[in-house]
C-alpha cells in the first residue's frame, strides 16, 4: 500500500485544483441563506397568526390535514402520508414537545432531511462524474497509466480520494447550514428531544417502540445515513465515469437517474419492483422520523441492503472495466 499514497496525494491535488469543488461550496453558501430567509418569513407569519403558541399551530396543522382526508381531490396516496403525519404530530402534542422548535439545529436537521433525496446527490455527482472520463477527455489518463503502477491501484487511489471529498462535502453542508441558519434562529437546540422509532403499518403508526433522543444524537444518526447515501451515489457516478468517455455524457446520465428517482419515489407505490432501484432508496433519514416508505414493505434494513448491492456492483464493474478494457483509445 506504500506506493498508493503518492497516487492519493496526486489525486487530492487534482481535486483541490478543480473549480467545480469550490462551486459546490458557493452553491451551498448561496442557497442556504435563501432557505433560511424563507423559513424565517414562514416563522414570522405563523407567529403573527398563532401568537407564538406552537401547540395551537400544531393543532391547526393536524386539523387541516384531517379535513383534507375527506376531500375527493386529494389522491389516496397523499391521504396515507397525511394520516401518518397526523398520528405522529398528535404524539408530539400529547407529549408536549414541539417538533419544529425554532433554532439553527432544527433548521439544519430539516434541511438535510429534505436534501438527501436529490440536492446532496447532485453535489456529489458534480465531483464524481468526471474522475476518469474527465482525464480521458483531456488525455492525462495516458500519462497516468504509463507509470509502473498497476491499474487497480490507480483506480483505488481515485476512489479513496473521492470518498475523502464526499465526506468533506457532507460535513461542510452541515456546518454551513448550522452557521448561517444559527445567525438567524440561534445556535441552541442540540439537547431538544426528538421522537424516533415510529413504525408504519399500513396507514397506522405503531408507537410501541417510540422513544425520545437528544437532537444531537438524532442528527448524528441522520448524518451517518446521509454519508452512506452519498458514498453509494459517488460509487455509481464513479462507475459511469469509467464506462463513458465524455464528462458531459457522464453528468447527464447520473443527473437523469437522480431526477427520475425523485419522480419515481412519488409515484412508485403501485410498482413493487421499483423498490430495487437505488434512486427509490435514497431517503434513508425518512425511516428515522417514521415517514411512510415510497413502497409498502420497505424499511431501513431493506434500503441499506439494496444500496449496498448497487454500490458493490458498481465497484466491481468499475475495476473490471478499468483494468481489462483498452481505455487509452
PDB file of C-alpha atoms in Angstrom:
ATOM      1  CA  UNK A   1       0.000   0.000   0.000  1.00  0.00           C
ATOM      2  CA  UNK A   2       3.029   2.264   0.365  1.00  0.00           C
ATOM      3  CA  UNK A   3       3.151   3.162  -3.322  1.00  0.00           C
ATOM      4  CA  UNK A   4      -0.519   4.116  -3.371  1.00  0.00           C
ATOM      5  CA  UNK A   5      -0.022   7.096  -1.054  1.00  0.00           C
ATOM      6  CA  UNK A   6       1.708   9.234  -3.738  1.00  0.00           C
ATOM      7  CA  UNK A   7      -1.199   8.404  -6.058  1.00  0.00           C
ATOM      8  CA  UNK A   8      -3.748   9.528  -3.447  1.00  0.00           C
ATOM      9  CA  UNK A   9      -1.725  12.692  -2.860  1.00  0.00           C
ATOM     10  CA  UNK A  10      -1.679  13.333  -6.609  1.00  0.00           C
ATOM     11  CA  UNK A  11      -5.454  12.800  -6.894  1.00  0.00           C
ATOM     12  CA  UNK A  12      -6.058  15.066  -3.896  1.00  0.00           C
ATOM     13  CA  UNK A  13      -4.057  17.868  -5.517  1.00  0.00           C
ATOM     14  CA  UNK A  14      -6.032  17.456  -8.744  1.00  0.00           C
ATOM     15  CA  UNK A  15      -9.329  17.528  -6.838  1.00  0.00           C
ATOM     16  CA  UNK A  16      -8.359  20.643  -4.878  1.00  0.00           C
ATOM     17  CA  UNK A  17      -7.473  22.443  -8.120  1.00  0.00           C
ATOM     18  CA  UNK A  18     -10.904  21.788  -9.633  1.00  0.00           C
ATOM     19  CA  UNK A  19     -13.158  24.848  -9.766  1.00  0.00           C
ATOM     20  CA  UNK A  20     -16.159  22.508  -9.568  1.00  0.00           C
ATOM     21  CA  UNK A  21     -15.320  21.690  -5.944  1.00  0.00           C
ATOM     22  CA  UNK A  22     -15.475  25.340  -4.923  1.00  0.00           C
ATOM     23  CA  UNK A  23     -18.668  25.867  -6.914  1.00  0.00           C
ATOM     24  CA  UNK A  24     -20.292  23.256  -4.640  1.00  0.00           C
ATOM     25  CA  UNK A  25     -19.411  25.311  -1.553  1.00  0.00           C
ATOM     26  CA  UNK A  26     -20.572  28.516  -3.283  1.00  0.00           C
ATOM     27  CA  UNK A  27     -23.907  26.867  -4.152  1.00  0.00           C
ATOM     28  CA  UNK A  28     -24.360  25.885  -0.504  1.00  0.00           C
ATOM     29  CA  UNK A  29     -23.378  29.374   0.674  1.00  0.00           C
ATOM     30  CA  UNK A  30     -25.929  30.956  -1.684  1.00  0.00           C
ATOM     31  CA  UNK A  31     -28.862  28.560  -1.345  1.00  0.00           C
ATOM     32  CA  UNK A  32     -28.799  28.046   2.430  1.00  0.00           C
ATOM     33  CA  UNK A  33     -29.392  31.782   3.168  1.00  0.00           C
ATOM     34  CA  UNK A  34     -32.319  31.703   0.717  1.00  0.00           C
ATOM     35  CA  UNK A  35     -33.914  28.739   2.511  1.00  0.00           C
ATOM     36  CA  UNK A  36     -33.134  30.350   5.865  1.00  0.00           C
ATOM     37  CA  UNK A  37     -34.897  33.558   4.798  1.00  0.00           C
ATOM     38  CA  UNK A  38     -37.921  31.576   3.570  1.00  0.00           C
ATOM     39  CA  UNK A  39     -38.046  29.711   6.891  1.00  0.00           C
ATOM     40  CA  UNK A  40     -37.769  32.989   8.801  1.00  0.00           C
ATOM     41  CA  UNK A  41     -40.702  34.529   6.887  1.00  0.00           C
ATOM     42  CA  UNK A  42     -42.781  31.398   7.465  1.00  0.00           C
ATOM     43  CA  UNK A  43     -41.995  31.515  11.199  1.00  0.00           C
ATOM     44  CA  UNK A  44     -42.953  35.213  11.323  1.00  0.00           C
ATOM     45  CA  UNK A  45     -46.291  34.531   9.612  1.00  0.00           C
ATOM     46  CA  UNK A  46     -47.074  31.670  11.985  1.00  0.00           C
ATOM     47  CA  UNK A  47     -46.078  33.789  14.989  1.00  0.00           C
ATOM     48  CA  UNK A  48     -48.451  36.565  13.877  1.00  0.00           C
ATOM     49  CA  UNK A  49     -51.217  34.047  13.193  1.00  0.00           C
ATOM     50  CA  UNK A  50     -50.910  31.918  16.339  1.00  0.00           C
ATOM     51  CA  UNK A  51     -49.312  34.415  18.734  1.00  0.00           C
ATOM     52  CA  UNK A  52     -46.238  32.238  19.230  1.00  0.00           C
ATOM     53  CA  UNK A  53     -48.306  29.326  20.641  1.00  0.00           C
ATOM     54  CA  UNK A  54     -46.755  26.263  18.967  1.00  0.00           C
ATOM     55  CA  UNK A  55     -49.470  23.954  20.382  1.00  0.00           C
ATOM     56  CA  UNK A  56     -52.162  25.988  18.626  1.00  0.00           C
ATOM     57  CA  UNK A  57     -50.119  25.986  15.407  1.00  0.00           C
ATOM     58  CA  UNK A  58     -49.573  22.229  15.565  1.00  0.00           C
ATOM     59  CA  UNK A  59     -53.243  21.553  16.357  1.00  0.00           C
ATOM     60  CA  UNK A  60     -54.245  23.688  13.362  1.00  0.00           C
ATOM     61  CA  UNK A  61     -51.892  21.678  11.113  1.00  0.00           C
ATOM     62  CA  UNK A  62     -53.454  18.451  12.405  1.00  0.00           C
ATOM     63  CA  UNK A  63     -56.977  19.783  11.815  1.00  0.00           C
ATOM     64  CA  UNK A  64     -56.129  20.953   8.270  1.00  0.00           C
ATOM     65  CA  UNK A  65     -54.767  17.521   7.403  1.00  0.00           C
ATOM     66  CA  UNK A  66     -57.767  15.776   8.966  1.00  0.00           C
ATOM     67  CA  UNK A  67     -60.126  17.934   6.892  1.00  0.00           C
ATOM     68  CA  UNK A  68     -58.212  17.109   3.691  1.00  0.00           C
ATOM     69  CA  UNK A  69     -58.757  13.364   4.238  1.00  0.00           C
ATOM     70  CA  UNK A  70     -62.415  13.768   3.309  1.00  0.00           C
ATOM     71  CA  UNK A  71     -61.700  15.569   0.050  1.00  0.00           C
ATOM     72  CA  UNK A  72     -62.070  13.688  -3.239  1.00  0.00           C
ATOM     73  CA  UNK A  73     -59.488  15.988  -4.820  1.00  0.00           C
ATOM     74  CA  UNK A  74     -56.679  14.620  -2.619  1.00  0.00           C
ATOM     75  CA  UNK A  75     -55.162  11.416  -4.104  1.00  0.00           C
ATOM     76  CA  UNK A  76     -55.367   8.312  -1.915  1.00  0.00           C
ATOM     77  CA  UNK A  77     -51.565   8.088  -1.772  1.00  0.00           C
ATOM     78  CA  UNK A  78     -51.294  11.580  -0.283  1.00  0.00           C
ATOM     79  CA  UNK A  79     -54.009  10.693   2.217  1.00  0.00           C
ATOM     80  CA  UNK A  80     -51.795   7.888   3.553  1.00  0.00           C
ATOM     81  CA  UNK A  81     -48.924  10.325   4.123  1.00  0.00           C
ATOM     82  CA  UNK A  82     -51.250  12.765   5.864  1.00  0.00           C
ATOM     83  CA  UNK A  83     -52.760  10.045   8.055  1.00  0.00           C
ATOM     84  CA  UNK A  84     -49.298   9.031   9.275  1.00  0.00           C
ATOM     85  CA  UNK A  85     -48.349  12.706   9.760  1.00  0.00           C
ATOM     86  CA  UNK A  86     -51.480  13.331  11.856  1.00  0.00           C
ATOM     87  CA  UNK A  87     -50.741  10.394  14.176  1.00  0.00           C
ATOM     88  CA  UNK A  88     -47.126  11.468  14.651  1.00  0.00           C
ATOM     89  CA  UNK A  89     -47.996  15.113  15.331  1.00  0.00           C
ATOM     90  CA  UNK A  90     -50.664  14.055  17.831  1.00  0.00           C
ATOM     91  CA  UNK A  91     -47.987  12.035  19.631  1.00  0.00           C
ATOM     92  CA  UNK A  92     -45.734  15.113  19.829  1.00  0.00           C
ATOM     93  CA  UNK A  93     -48.683  17.199  21.063  1.00  0.00           C
ATOM     94  CA  UNK A  94     -49.653  14.678  23.739  1.00  0.00           C
ATOM     95  CA  UNK A  95     -46.055  14.604  24.986  1.00  0.00           C
ATOM     96  CA  UNK A  96     -45.766  18.425  24.975  1.00  0.00           C
ATOM     97  CA  UNK A  97     -42.806  18.534  22.565  1.00  0.00           C
ATOM     98  CA  UNK A  98     -42.583  20.996  19.676  1.00  0.00           C
ATOM     99  CA  UNK A  99     -41.218  19.062  16.668  1.00  0.00           C
ATOM    100  CA  UNK A 100     -40.289  22.314  14.932  1.00  0.00           C
ATOM    101  CA  UNK A 101     -38.699  24.186  17.808  1.00  0.00           C
ATOM    102  CA  UNK A 102     -37.102  27.245  16.096  1.00  0.00           C
ATOM    103  CA  UNK A 103     -33.308  27.098  16.008  1.00  0.00           C
ATOM    104  CA  UNK A 104     -30.315  26.600  13.783  1.00  0.00           C
ATOM    105  CA  UNK A 105     -30.022  22.960  14.838  1.00  0.00           C
ATOM    106  CA  UNK A 106     -33.629  22.189  13.915  1.00  0.00           C
ATOM    107  CA  UNK A 107     -33.272  24.027  10.593  1.00  0.00           C
ATOM    108  CA  UNK A 108     -30.118  22.041   9.785  1.00  0.00           C
ATOM    109  CA  UNK A 109     -31.846  18.742  10.623  1.00  0.00           C
ATOM    110  CA  UNK A 110     -34.857  19.580   8.451  1.00  0.00           C
ATOM    111  CA  UNK A 111     -32.745  20.935   5.572  1.00  0.00           C
ATOM    112  CA  UNK A 112     -30.523  17.866   5.427  1.00  0.00           C
ATOM    113  CA  UNK A 113     -33.575  15.599   5.670  1.00  0.00           C
ATOM    114  CA  UNK A 114     -35.041  17.246   2.570  1.00  0.00           C
ATOM    115  CA  UNK A 115     -31.699  17.465   0.732  1.00  0.00           C
ATOM    116  CA  UNK A 116     -30.707  13.791   0.856  1.00  0.00           C
ATOM    117  CA  UNK A 117     -33.032  12.698  -1.978  1.00  0.00           C
ATOM    118  CA  UNK A 118     -31.695  14.983  -4.710  1.00  0.00           C
ATOM    119  CA  UNK A 119     -29.726  18.056  -3.625  1.00  0.00           C
ATOM    120  CA  UNK A 120     -26.842  16.276  -1.865  1.00  0.00           C
ATOM    121  CA  UNK A 121     -26.584  13.545  -4.573  1.00  0.00           C
ATOM    122  CA  UNK A 122     -26.341  16.266  -7.250  1.00  0.00           C
ATOM    123  CA  UNK A 123     -23.463  17.901  -5.360  1.00  0.00           C
ATOM    124  CA  UNK A 124     -21.695  14.544  -5.049  1.00  0.00           C
ATOM    125  CA  UNK A 125     -22.293  13.767  -8.707  1.00  0.00           C
ATOM    126  CA  UNK A 126     -20.622  17.044  -9.699  1.00  0.00           C
ATOM    127  CA  UNK A 127     -17.215  15.866  -8.420  1.00  0.00           C
ATOM    128  CA  UNK A 128     -17.558  12.123  -9.077  1.00  0.00           C
ATOM    129  CA  UNK A 129     -18.769  12.084 -12.672  1.00  0.00           C
ATOM    130  CA  UNK A 130     -15.523  13.224 -14.295  1.00  0.00           C
ATOM    131  CA  UNK A 131     -12.887  11.481 -12.204  1.00  0.00           C
ATOM    132  CA  UNK A 132     -11.989   9.108 -15.045  1.00  0.00           C
ATOM    133  CA  UNK A 133     -13.935  10.405 -18.047  1.00  0.00           C
ATOM    134  CA  UNK A 134     -12.503  13.898 -17.479  1.00  0.00           C
ATOM    135  CA  UNK A 135      -8.955  12.553 -17.741  1.00  0.00           C
ATOM    136  CA  UNK A 136      -9.838  10.585 -20.853  1.00  0.00           C
ATOM    137  CA  UNK A 137     -11.234  13.750 -22.418  1.00  0.00           C
ATOM    138  CA  UNK A 138      -8.083  15.748 -21.662  1.00  0.00           C
ATOM    139  CA  UNK A 139      -5.731  12.826 -22.372  1.00  0.00           C
ATOM    140  CA  UNK A 140      -3.990  12.960 -18.967  1.00  0.00           C
ATOM    141  CA  UNK A 141      -5.072   9.367 -18.260  1.00  0.00           C
ATOM    142  CA  UNK A 142      -2.401   8.199 -20.742  1.00  0.00           C
ATOM    143  CA  UNK A 143       0.368   9.819 -18.693  1.00  0.00           C
ATOM    144  CA  UNK A 144      -1.037   8.292 -15.524  1.00  0.00           C
ATOM    145  CA  UNK A 145      -1.226   4.762 -16.915  1.00  0.00           C
ATOM    146  CA  UNK A 146       2.284   4.830 -18.383  1.00  0.00           C
ATOM    147  CA  UNK A 147       3.694   4.822 -14.839  1.00  0.00           C
ATOM    148  CA  UNK A 148       4.901   1.460 -13.437  1.00  0.00           C
ATOM    149  CA  UNK A 149       1.833   1.163 -11.212  1.00  0.00           C
ATOM    150  CA  UNK A 150      -0.925  -1.404 -11.539  1.00  0.00           C
ATOM    151  CA  UNK A 151      -4.156  -0.057 -12.940  1.00  0.00           C
ATOM    152  CA  UNK A 152      -6.257  -1.179  -9.992  1.00  0.00           C
ATOM    153  CA  UNK A 153      -4.071   0.890  -7.702  1.00  0.00           C
ATOM    154  CA  UNK A 154      -4.587   3.943  -9.886  1.00  0.00           C
ATOM    155  CA  UNK A 155      -8.354   3.477  -9.726  1.00  0.00           C
ATOM    156  CA  UNK A 156      -8.278   2.705  -5.993  1.00  0.00           C
ATOM    157  CA  UNK A 157      -6.412   5.966  -5.327  1.00  0.00           C
ATOM    158  CA  UNK A 158      -9.139   7.852  -7.191  1.00  0.00           C
ATOM    159  CA  UNK A 159     -11.854   6.063  -5.214  1.00  0.00           C
ATOM    160  CA  UNK A 160     -10.198   6.771  -1.838  1.00  0.00           C
ATOM    161  CA  UNK A 161      -9.777  10.434  -2.791  1.00  0.00           C
ATOM    162  CA  UNK A 162     -13.424  10.588  -3.856  1.00  0.00           C
ATOM    163  CA  UNK A 163     -14.610   9.131  -0.529  1.00  0.00           C
ATOM    164  CA  UNK A 164     -12.487  11.703   1.332  1.00  0.00           C
ATOM    165  CA  UNK A 165     -14.023  14.631  -0.549  1.00  0.00           C
ATOM    166  CA  UNK A 166     -17.553  13.225  -0.341  1.00  0.00           C
ATOM    167  CA  UNK A 167     -17.102  13.165   3.440  1.00  0.00           C
ATOM    168  CA  UNK A 168     -15.849  16.767   3.382  1.00  0.00           C
ATOM    169  CA  UNK A 169     -18.883  17.887   1.348  1.00  0.00           C
ATOM    170  CA  UNK A 170     -21.375  16.200   3.716  1.00  0.00           C
ATOM    171  CA  UNK A 171     -19.704  17.717   6.802  1.00  0.00           C
ATOM    172  CA  UNK A 172     -19.467  21.115   5.072  1.00  0.00           C
ATOM    173  CA  UNK A 173     -23.178  21.045   4.257  1.00  0.00           C
ATOM    174  CA  UNK A 174     -23.982  20.540   7.955  1.00  0.00           C
ATOM    175  CA  UNK A 175     -21.557  23.255   9.091  1.00  0.00           C
ATOM    176  CA  UNK A 176     -22.706  25.839   6.513  1.00  0.00           C
ATOM    177  CA  UNK A 177     -26.382  25.179   7.355  1.00  0.00           C
ATOM    178  CA  UNK A 178     -25.790  25.462  11.086  1.00  0.00           C
ATOM    179  CA  UNK A 179     -23.611  28.580  10.930  1.00  0.00           C
ATOM    180  CA  UNK A 180     -25.901  30.522   8.547  1.00  0.00           C
ATOM    181  CA  UNK A 181     -29.278  29.480   9.999  1.00  0.00           C
ATOM    182  CA  UNK A 182     -27.957  29.818  13.556  1.00  0.00           C
ATOM    183  CA  UNK A 183     -27.206  33.501  12.916  1.00  0.00           C
ATOM    184  CA  UNK A 184     -30.960  33.983  12.348  1.00  0.00           C
ATOM    185  CA  UNK A 185     -32.623  31.412  14.626  1.00  0.00           C
ATOM    186  CA  UNK A 186     -29.955  30.987  17.317  1.00  0.00           C
ATOM    187  CA  UNK A 187     -27.430  28.222  17.892  1.00  0.00           C
ATOM    188  CA  UNK A 188     -29.237  26.341  20.673  1.00  0.00           C
ATOM    189  CA  UNK A 189     -31.269  23.149  20.359  1.00  0.00           C
ATOM    190  CA  UNK A 190     -28.794  20.247  20.494  1.00  0.00           C
ATOM    191  CA  UNK A 191     -30.482  18.863  23.616  1.00  0.00           C
ATOM    192  CA  UNK A 192     -34.041  19.143  22.266  1.00  0.00           C
ATOM    193  CA  UNK A 193     -35.860  15.761  22.358  1.00  0.00           C
ATOM    194  CA  UNK A 194     -36.803  14.177  19.020  1.00  0.00           C
ATOM    195  CA  UNK A 195     -39.005  11.111  18.773  1.00  0.00           C
ATOM    196  CA  UNK A 196     -37.802   8.184  16.720  1.00  0.00           C
ATOM    197  CA  UNK A 197     -38.916   4.569  16.430  1.00  0.00           C
ATOM    198  CA  UNK A 198     -42.262   5.191  14.711  1.00  0.00           C
ATOM    199  CA  UNK A 199     -43.233   2.063  12.789  1.00  0.00           C
ATOM    200  CA  UNK A 200     -45.697   2.491   9.922  1.00  0.00           C
ATOM    201  CA  UNK A 201     -48.093  -0.436   9.483  1.00  0.00           C
ATOM    202  CA  UNK A 202     -50.433   0.251   6.586  1.00  0.00           C
ATOM    203  CA  UNK A 203     -51.823   3.691   7.391  1.00  0.00           C
ATOM    204  CA  UNK A 204     -51.428   3.253  11.167  1.00  0.00           C
ATOM    205  CA  UNK A 205     -48.373   4.151  13.210  1.00  0.00           C
ATOM    206  CA  UNK A 206     -47.110   1.682  15.814  1.00  0.00           C
ATOM    207  CA  UNK A 207     -45.969   3.787  18.801  1.00  0.00           C
ATOM    208  CA  UNK A 208     -44.725   0.861  20.934  1.00  0.00           C
ATOM    209  CA  UNK A 209     -41.049   1.444  20.062  1.00  0.00           C
ATOM    210  CA  UNK A 210     -41.133   5.244  20.029  1.00  0.00           C
ATOM    211  CA  UNK A 211     -38.558   6.900  22.266  1.00  0.00           C
ATOM    212  CA  UNK A 212     -37.022  10.334  22.591  1.00  0.00           C
ATOM    213  CA  UNK A 213     -33.385  11.069  21.792  1.00  0.00           C
ATOM    214  CA  UNK A 214     -31.464  14.321  22.011  1.00  0.00           C
ATOM    215  CA  UNK A 215     -31.393  16.192  18.745  1.00  0.00           C
ATOM    216  CA  UNK A 216     -27.576  15.988  18.521  1.00  0.00           C
ATOM    217  CA  UNK A 217     -27.774  12.180  18.664  1.00  0.00           C
ATOM    218  CA  UNK A 218     -30.594  12.121  16.123  1.00  0.00           C
ATOM    219  CA  UNK A 219     -28.520  14.314  13.775  1.00  0.00           C
ATOM    220  CA  UNK A 220     -25.502  12.049  14.255  1.00  0.00           C
ATOM    221  CA  UNK A 221     -27.574   9.061  13.089  1.00  0.00           C
ATOM    222  CA  UNK A 222     -29.012  11.175  10.259  1.00  0.00           C
ATOM    223  CA  UNK A 223     -25.507  12.268   9.178  1.00  0.00           C
ATOM    224  CA  UNK A 224     -24.353   8.637   9.089  1.00  0.00           C
ATOM    225  CA  UNK A 225     -27.219   7.674   6.800  1.00  0.00           C
ATOM    226  CA  UNK A 226     -26.674  10.713   4.549  1.00  0.00           C
ATOM    227  CA  UNK A 227     -22.951   9.913   4.342  1.00  0.00           C
ATOM    228  CA  UNK A 228     -23.789   6.316   3.347  1.00  0.00           C
ATOM    229  CA  UNK A 229     -26.197   7.512   0.628  1.00  0.00           C
ATOM    230  CA  UNK A 230     -23.584   9.978  -0.635  1.00  0.00           C
ATOM    231  CA  UNK A 231     -20.923   7.251  -0.859  1.00  0.00           C
ATOM    232  CA  UNK A 232     -23.249   4.975  -2.864  1.00  0.00           C
ATOM    233  CA  UNK A 233     -24.140   7.802  -5.270  1.00  0.00           C
ATOM    234  CA  UNK A 234     -20.426   8.599  -5.595  1.00  0.00           C
ATOM    235  CA  UNK A 235     -19.641   4.942  -6.432  1.00  0.00           C
ATOM    236  CA  UNK A 236     -22.338   4.863  -9.111  1.00  0.00           C
ATOM    237  CA  UNK A 237     -21.151   8.147 -10.637  1.00  0.00           C
ATOM    238  CA  UNK A 238     -17.596   6.767 -10.453  1.00  0.00           C
ATOM    239  CA  UNK A 239     -18.687   3.689 -12.448  1.00  0.00           C
ATOM    240  CA  UNK A 240     -20.404   5.815 -15.095  1.00  0.00           C
ATOM    241  CA  UNK A 241     -17.243   7.911 -15.316  1.00  0.00           C
ATOM    242  CA  UNK A 242     -15.247   4.750 -16.071  1.00  0.00           C
ATOM    243  CA  UNK A 243     -17.749   3.462 -18.640  1.00  0.00           C
ATOM    244  CA  UNK A 244     -18.346   6.716 -20.523  1.00  0.00           C
ATOM    245  CA  UNK A 245     -15.654   8.640 -22.362  1.00  0.00           C
ATOM    246  CA  UNK A 246     -17.342  12.042 -22.198  1.00  0.00           C
ATOM    247  CA  UNK A 247     -17.667  14.018 -18.955  1.00  0.00           C
ATOM    248  CA  UNK A 248     -20.834  15.716 -20.236  1.00  0.00           C
ATOM    249  CA  UNK A 249     -22.446  12.350 -21.011  1.00  0.00           C
ATOM    250  CA  UNK A 250     -21.445  11.040 -17.587  1.00  0.00           C
ATOM    251  CA  UNK A 251     -23.068  14.006 -15.819  1.00  0.00           C
ATOM    252  CA  UNK A 252     -26.232  13.797 -17.917  1.00  0.00           C
ATOM    253  CA  UNK A 253     -26.646  10.054 -17.211  1.00  0.00           C
ATOM    254  CA  UNK A 254     -26.325  10.483 -13.452  1.00  0.00           C
ATOM    255  CA  UNK A 255     -28.489  13.605 -13.388  1.00  0.00           C
ATOM    256  CA  UNK A 256     -31.217  11.839 -15.361  1.00  0.00           C
ATOM    257  CA  UNK A 257     -31.093   8.859 -12.990  1.00  0.00           C
ATOM    258  CA  UNK A 258     -31.349  11.046  -9.879  1.00  0.00           C
ATOM    259  CA  UNK A 259     -34.193  13.207 -11.201  1.00  0.00           C
ATOM    260  CA  UNK A 260     -36.032  10.100 -12.413  1.00  0.00           C
ATOM    261  CA  UNK A 261     -35.647   8.704  -8.913  1.00  0.00           C
ATOM    262  CA  UNK A 262     -37.330  11.771  -7.423  1.00  0.00           C
ATOM    263  CA  UNK A 263     -40.279  11.347  -9.791  1.00  0.00           C
ATOM    264  CA  UNK A 264     -40.463   7.589  -9.206  1.00  0.00           C
ATOM    265  CA  UNK A 265     -40.417   7.988  -5.430  1.00  0.00           C
ATOM    266  CA  UNK A 266     -43.638   9.995  -5.575  1.00  0.00           C
ATOM    267  CA  UNK A 267     -45.440   7.559  -7.882  1.00  0.00           C
ATOM    268  CA  UNK A 268     -43.858   4.147  -7.270  1.00  0.00           C
ATOM    269  CA  UNK A 269     -46.423   2.878  -4.761  1.00  0.00           C
ATOM    270  CA  UNK A 270     -48.143   0.689  -7.354  1.00  0.00           C
ATOM    271  CA  UNK A 271     -44.889  -0.529  -8.945  1.00  0.00           C
ATOM    272  CA  UNK A 272     -43.483  -3.014  -6.433  1.00  0.00           C
ATOM    273  CA  UNK A 273     -40.332  -3.848  -8.423  1.00  0.00           C
ATOM    274  CA  UNK A 274     -39.239  -0.196  -8.267  1.00  0.00           C
ATOM    275  CA  UNK A 275     -38.122  -0.764  -4.677  1.00  0.00           C
ATOM    276  CA  UNK A 276     -34.977  -2.445  -6.026  1.00  0.00           C
ATOM    277  CA  UNK A 277     -33.881   0.727  -7.850  1.00  0.00           C
ATOM    278  CA  UNK A 278     -31.224   2.671  -5.961  1.00  0.00           C
ATOM    279  CA  UNK A 279     -32.976   6.013  -6.614  1.00  0.00           C
ATOM    280  CA  UNK A 280     -36.066   4.951  -4.650  1.00  0.00           C
ATOM    281  CA  UNK A 281     -33.971   4.076  -1.587  1.00  0.00           C
ATOM    282  CA  UNK A 282     -32.004   7.302  -1.127  1.00  0.00           C
ATOM    283  CA  UNK A 283     -34.135   8.955   1.560  1.00  0.00           C
ATOM    284  CA  UNK A 284     -32.835   6.837   4.451  1.00  0.00           C
ATOM    285  CA  UNK A 285     -33.344   9.520   7.175  1.00  0.00           C
ATOM    286  CA  UNK A 286     -37.073   9.236   6.468  1.00  0.00           C
ATOM    287  CA  UNK A 287     -37.003   5.927   8.358  1.00  0.00           C
ATOM    288  CA  UNK A 288     -35.635   7.687  11.456  1.00  0.00           C
ATOM    289  CA  UNK A 289     -38.530  10.146  11.542  1.00  0.00           C
ATOM    290  CA  UNK A 290     -41.060   7.372  10.857  1.00  0.00           C
ATOM    291  CA  UNK A 291     -42.235   8.596   7.469  1.00  0.00           C
ATOM    292  CA  UNK A 292     -44.254   6.436   5.080  1.00  0.00           C
ATOM    293  CA  UNK A 293     -41.872   4.471   2.780  1.00  0.00           C
ATOM    294  CA  UNK A 294     -42.221   5.004  -1.001  1.00  0.00           C
ATOM    295  CA  UNK A 295     -43.414   1.396  -1.410  1.00  0.00           C
ATOM    296  CA  UNK A 296     -45.143  -0.706   1.211  1.00  0.00           C
ATOM    297  CA  UNK A 297     -42.819  -3.267   2.804  1.00  0.00           C
ATOM    298  CA  UNK A 298     -39.650  -1.169   2.525  1.00  0.00           C
ATOM    299  CA  UNK A 299     -37.721  -0.490   5.718  1.00  0.00           C
ATOM    300  CA  UNK A 300     -34.282   0.754   6.749  1.00  0.00           C
ATOM    301  CA  UNK A 301     -32.632  -2.678   6.574  1.00  0.00           C
ATOM    302  CA  UNK A 302     -34.037  -3.343   3.107  1.00  0.00           C
ATOM    303  CA  UNK A 303     -32.879   0.018   1.740  1.00  0.00           C
ATOM    304  CA  UNK A 304     -29.392  -0.404   3.244  1.00  0.00           C
ATOM    305  CA  UNK A 305     -29.054  -3.835   1.584  1.00  0.00           C
ATOM    306  CA  UNK A 306     -30.321  -2.577  -1.800  1.00  0.00           C
ATOM    307  CA  UNK A 307     -27.946   0.401  -1.765  1.00  0.00           C
ATOM    308  CA  UNK A 308     -25.035  -1.805  -0.643  1.00  0.00           C
ATOM    309  CA  UNK A 309     -25.645  -4.199  -3.538  1.00  0.00           C
ATOM    310  CA  UNK A 310     -25.721  -1.301  -6.007  1.00  0.00           C
ATOM    311  CA  UNK A 311     -22.512   0.110  -4.505  1.00  0.00           C
ATOM    312  CA  UNK A 312     -20.610  -3.198  -4.565  1.00  0.00           C
ATOM    313  CA  UNK A 313     -21.790  -3.979  -8.113  1.00  0.00           C
ATOM    314  CA  UNK A 314     -20.696  -0.545  -9.346  1.00  0.00           C
ATOM    315  CA  UNK A 315     -17.229  -1.025  -7.831  1.00  0.00           C
ATOM    316  CA  UNK A 316     -16.948  -4.483  -9.384  1.00  0.00           C
ATOM    317  CA  UNK A 317     -17.844  -3.141 -12.835  1.00  0.00           C
ATOM    318  CA  UNK A 318     -15.542  -0.125 -12.431  1.00  0.00           C
ATOM    319  CA  UNK A 319     -12.443  -2.179 -11.559  1.00  0.00           C
ATOM    320  CA  UNK A 320     -13.105  -4.887 -14.168  1.00  0.00           C
ATOM    321  CA  UNK A 321     -13.599  -2.377 -16.975  1.00  0.00           C
ATOM    322  CA  UNK A 322     -10.708  -0.123 -15.941  1.00  0.00           C
ATOM    323  CA  UNK A 323      -8.206  -2.974 -15.650  1.00  0.00           C
ATOM    324  CA  UNK A 324      -9.310  -5.035 -18.672  1.00  0.00           C
ATOM    325  CA  UNK A 325     -10.547  -2.546 -21.220  1.00  0.00           C
ATOM    326  CA  UNK A 326      -8.341  -0.520 -23.546  1.00  0.00           C
ATOM    327  CA  UNK A 327      -9.336   2.902 -22.274  1.00  0.00           C
ATOM    328  CA  UNK A 328      -6.374   4.700 -23.824  1.00  0.00           C
ATOM    329  CA  UNK A 329      -8.012   4.897 -27.238  1.00  0.00           C
TER     330      UNK A 329
END
